[in-house]
Coordinates of C-alpha atoms and ligand atoms in Angstrom, one line a residue:
X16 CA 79.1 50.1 -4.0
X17 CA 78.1 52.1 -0.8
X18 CA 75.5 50.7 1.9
X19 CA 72.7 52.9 0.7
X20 CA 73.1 51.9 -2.9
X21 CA 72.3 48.0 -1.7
X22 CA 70.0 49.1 0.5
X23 CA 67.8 50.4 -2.6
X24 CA 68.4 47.8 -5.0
X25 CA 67.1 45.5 -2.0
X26 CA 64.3 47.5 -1.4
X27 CA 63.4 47.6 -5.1
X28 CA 63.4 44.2 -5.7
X29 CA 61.4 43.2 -2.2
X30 CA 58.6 45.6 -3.4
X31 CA 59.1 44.1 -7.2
X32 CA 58.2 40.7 -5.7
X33 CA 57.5 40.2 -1.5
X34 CA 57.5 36.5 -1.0
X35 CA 60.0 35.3 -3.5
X36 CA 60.8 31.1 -3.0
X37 CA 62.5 28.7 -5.2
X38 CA 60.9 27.2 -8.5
X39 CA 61.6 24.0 -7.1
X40 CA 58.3 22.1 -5.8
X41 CA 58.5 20.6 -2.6
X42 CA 56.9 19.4 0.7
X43 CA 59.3 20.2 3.6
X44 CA 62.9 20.1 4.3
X45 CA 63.8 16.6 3.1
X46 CA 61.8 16.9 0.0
X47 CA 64.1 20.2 -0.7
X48 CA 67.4 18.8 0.3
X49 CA 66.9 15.7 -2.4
X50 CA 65.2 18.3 -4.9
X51 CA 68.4 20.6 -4.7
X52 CA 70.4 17.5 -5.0
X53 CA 68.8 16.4 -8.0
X54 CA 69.4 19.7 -9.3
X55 CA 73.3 20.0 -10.0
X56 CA 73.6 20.9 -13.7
X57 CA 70.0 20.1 -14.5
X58 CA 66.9 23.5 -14.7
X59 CA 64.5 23.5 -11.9
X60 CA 61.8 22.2 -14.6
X61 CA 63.7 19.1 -15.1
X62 CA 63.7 18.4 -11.8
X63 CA 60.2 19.2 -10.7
X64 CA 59.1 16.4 -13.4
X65 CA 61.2 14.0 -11.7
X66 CA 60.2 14.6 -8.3
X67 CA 56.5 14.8 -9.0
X68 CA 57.0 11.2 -10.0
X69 CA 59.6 10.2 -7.1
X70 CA 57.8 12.2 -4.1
X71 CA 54.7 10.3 -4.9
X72 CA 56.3 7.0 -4.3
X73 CA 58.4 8.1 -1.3
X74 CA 58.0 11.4 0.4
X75 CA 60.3 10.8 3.0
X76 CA 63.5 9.1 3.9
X77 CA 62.2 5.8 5.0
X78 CA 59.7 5.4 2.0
X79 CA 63.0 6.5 -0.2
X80 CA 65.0 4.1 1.2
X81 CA 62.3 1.5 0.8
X82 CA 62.0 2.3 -2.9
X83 CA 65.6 1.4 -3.3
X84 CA 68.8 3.1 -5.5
X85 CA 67.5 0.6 -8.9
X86 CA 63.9 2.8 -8.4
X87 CA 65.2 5.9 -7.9
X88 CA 67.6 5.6 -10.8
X89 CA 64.9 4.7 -13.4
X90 CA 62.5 7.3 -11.7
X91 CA 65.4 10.3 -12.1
X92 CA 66.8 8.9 -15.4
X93 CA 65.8 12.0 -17.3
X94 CA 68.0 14.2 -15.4
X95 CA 71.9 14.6 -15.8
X96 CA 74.0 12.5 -13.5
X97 CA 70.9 10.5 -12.6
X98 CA 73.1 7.6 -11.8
X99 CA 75.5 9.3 -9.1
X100 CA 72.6 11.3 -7.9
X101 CA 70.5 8.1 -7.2
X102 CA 73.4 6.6 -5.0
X103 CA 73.7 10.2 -3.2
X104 CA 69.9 10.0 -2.6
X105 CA 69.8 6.9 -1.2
X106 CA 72.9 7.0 0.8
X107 CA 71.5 10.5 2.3
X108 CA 68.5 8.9 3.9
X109 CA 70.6 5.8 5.0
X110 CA 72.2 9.0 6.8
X111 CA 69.8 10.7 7.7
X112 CA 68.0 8.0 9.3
X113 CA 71.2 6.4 11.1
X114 CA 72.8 9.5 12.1
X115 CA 70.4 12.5 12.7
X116 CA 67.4 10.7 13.7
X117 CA 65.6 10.9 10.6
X118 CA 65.5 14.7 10.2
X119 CA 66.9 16.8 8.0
X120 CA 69.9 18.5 10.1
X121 CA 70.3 22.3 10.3
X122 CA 73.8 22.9 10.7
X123 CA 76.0 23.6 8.3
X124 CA 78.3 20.7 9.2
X125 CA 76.0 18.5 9.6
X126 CA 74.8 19.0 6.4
X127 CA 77.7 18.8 4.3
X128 CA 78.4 15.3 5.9
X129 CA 75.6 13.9 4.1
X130 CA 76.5 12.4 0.1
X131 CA 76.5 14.7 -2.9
X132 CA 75.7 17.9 0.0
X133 CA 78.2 20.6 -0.5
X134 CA 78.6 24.1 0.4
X135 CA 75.7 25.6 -2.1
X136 CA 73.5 23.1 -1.4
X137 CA 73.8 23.1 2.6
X138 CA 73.2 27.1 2.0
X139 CA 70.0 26.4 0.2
X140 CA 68.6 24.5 2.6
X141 CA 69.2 26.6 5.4
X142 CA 67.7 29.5 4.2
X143 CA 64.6 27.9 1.8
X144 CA 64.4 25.1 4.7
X145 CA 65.0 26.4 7.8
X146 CA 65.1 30.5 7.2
X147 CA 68.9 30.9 8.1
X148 CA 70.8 33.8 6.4
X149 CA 72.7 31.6 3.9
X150 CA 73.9 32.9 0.8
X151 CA 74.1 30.3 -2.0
X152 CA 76.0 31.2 -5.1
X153 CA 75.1 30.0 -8.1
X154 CA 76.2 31.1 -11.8
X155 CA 73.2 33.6 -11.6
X156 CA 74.1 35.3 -8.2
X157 CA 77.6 35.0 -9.2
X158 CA 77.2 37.1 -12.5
X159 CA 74.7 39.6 -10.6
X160 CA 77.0 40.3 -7.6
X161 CA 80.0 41.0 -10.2
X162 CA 78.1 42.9 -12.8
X163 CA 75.7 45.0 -10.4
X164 CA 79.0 45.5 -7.7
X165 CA 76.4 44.8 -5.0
X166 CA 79.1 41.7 -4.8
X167 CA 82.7 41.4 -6.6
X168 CA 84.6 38.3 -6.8
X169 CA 86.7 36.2 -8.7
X170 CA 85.2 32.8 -7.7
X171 CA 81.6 31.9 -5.8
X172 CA 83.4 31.8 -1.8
X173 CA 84.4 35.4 -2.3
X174 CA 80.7 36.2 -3.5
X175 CA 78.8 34.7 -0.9
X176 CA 81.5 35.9 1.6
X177 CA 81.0 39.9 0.4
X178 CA 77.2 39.1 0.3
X179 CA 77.0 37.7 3.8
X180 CA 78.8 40.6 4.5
X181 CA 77.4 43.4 3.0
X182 CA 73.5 42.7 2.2
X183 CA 71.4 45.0 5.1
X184 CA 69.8 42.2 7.5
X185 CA 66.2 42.6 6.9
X186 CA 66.7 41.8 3.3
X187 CA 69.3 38.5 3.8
X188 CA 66.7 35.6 4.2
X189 CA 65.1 36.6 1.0
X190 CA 67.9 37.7 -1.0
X191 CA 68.9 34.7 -2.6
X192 CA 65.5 34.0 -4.1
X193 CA 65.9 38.0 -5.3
X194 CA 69.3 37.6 -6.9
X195 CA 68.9 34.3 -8.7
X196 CA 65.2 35.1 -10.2
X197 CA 66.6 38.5 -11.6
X198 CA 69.7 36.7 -12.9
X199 CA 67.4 34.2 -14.6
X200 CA 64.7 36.7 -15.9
X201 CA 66.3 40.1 -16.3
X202 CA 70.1 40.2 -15.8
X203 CA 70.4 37.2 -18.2
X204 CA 74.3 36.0 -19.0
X205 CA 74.1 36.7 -22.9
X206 CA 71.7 39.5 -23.2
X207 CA 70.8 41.1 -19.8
X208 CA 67.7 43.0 -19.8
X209 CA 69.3 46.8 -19.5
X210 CA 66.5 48.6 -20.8
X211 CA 63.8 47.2 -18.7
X212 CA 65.7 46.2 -15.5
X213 CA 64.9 47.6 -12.2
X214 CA 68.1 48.8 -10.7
X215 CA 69.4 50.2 -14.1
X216 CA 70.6 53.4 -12.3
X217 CA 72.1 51.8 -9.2
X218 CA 73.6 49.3 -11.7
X219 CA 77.9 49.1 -11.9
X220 CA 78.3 47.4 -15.2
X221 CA 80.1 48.8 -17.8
X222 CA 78.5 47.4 -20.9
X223 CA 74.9 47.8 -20.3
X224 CA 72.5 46.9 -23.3
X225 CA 70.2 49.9 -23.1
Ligands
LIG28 S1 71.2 47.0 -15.5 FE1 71.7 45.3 -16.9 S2 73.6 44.5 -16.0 FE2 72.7 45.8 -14.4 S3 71.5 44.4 -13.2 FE3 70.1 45.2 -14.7 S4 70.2 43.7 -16.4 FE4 72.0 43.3 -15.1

């Protein structure tokens, strides 16, 4: 796919929607690193029911610490791998309190030092959180970059890799909100949305339902 190709589907899908953000709900950059924590294998609205509960009782690494890892389990214990995710929570704010004097870091490395924080969900933070050009692949983005060619690869690192890469600058802070929401909506894994999408005509795939 050629740099003015991307260039359009960017530009479609900024004028589609201009301030695109997560689903998630939160309040800051803590509240967004536990949220996307919590959200390994589980849908954003499973998460914001949790977290309208657990962000009530402790908005910030001391109160979460306070609550303690029984609290947090029984608050999360709708969600999958609450029990793992409860000792990653609390652990993190031990962390975060100890090590990085109780903020949320904005490195890369420092992030990924932190318990249950890998690679996708450091990237999330630093762009949702902090506005960095991160590019976090998830099976949405992944299926969009292959199917559309704005992005081929055989596994997520070479995704984000030709994304970093190859999306035009202007459009990089937003265009992970931009890929996932038209993964979820419109280019769908079972039935993508051909017929109505946006970028049909700048579109690579080979099977399109139209
Ligand atoms: S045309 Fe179809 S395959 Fe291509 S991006 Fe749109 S929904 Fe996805």
């Amino acid at each position: 796919m050629n740099k003015q190709i991307r260039y359009e589907i960017f530009s479609r899908l900024r004028e589609a929607n201009p301030h695109p953000t997560t689903e998630l709900v939160f309040d800051g950059p803590f509240q967004l690193l536990i949220a996307v924590l919590l959200s390994a294998q589980t849908t954003d609205v499973a998460v914001n029911k949790v977290t309208a509960v657990l962000f009530d009782l402790a908005p910030n690494p001391q109160a979460m610490l306070a609550l303690g890892e029984e609290k947090v389990r029984d608050t999360i214990k709708t969600i999958g791998l609450y029990k793992t995710k409860a000792a990653h929570v609390i652990a993190t704010c031990d962390a975060i309190l100890n090590h990085f004097g109780g903020q949320v870091p904005q490195t890369r490395e420092a992030l990924e030092t932190l318990p249950g924080v890998g690679r996708k969900t450091a990237n999330v933070v630093l762009n949702t959180a902090f506005g960095q050009p991160t590019m976090a692949v998830d099976t949405h983005i992944f299926r969009v970059g292959n199917r559309t060619g704005i992005a081929k690869g055989k596994n997520v690192r070479e995704v984000e890799d030709q994304l970093v890469k190859h999306i035009p600058k202007e459009f990089m802070v937003d265009a992970h909100h931009w890929l996932i929401l038209h993964g979820r909506y419109t280019c769908k894994a079972l039935k993508p949305q051909c017929a109505t999408c946006l970028i049909e005509d700048l579109c690579d795939y080979k099977a399109k339902a139209l």
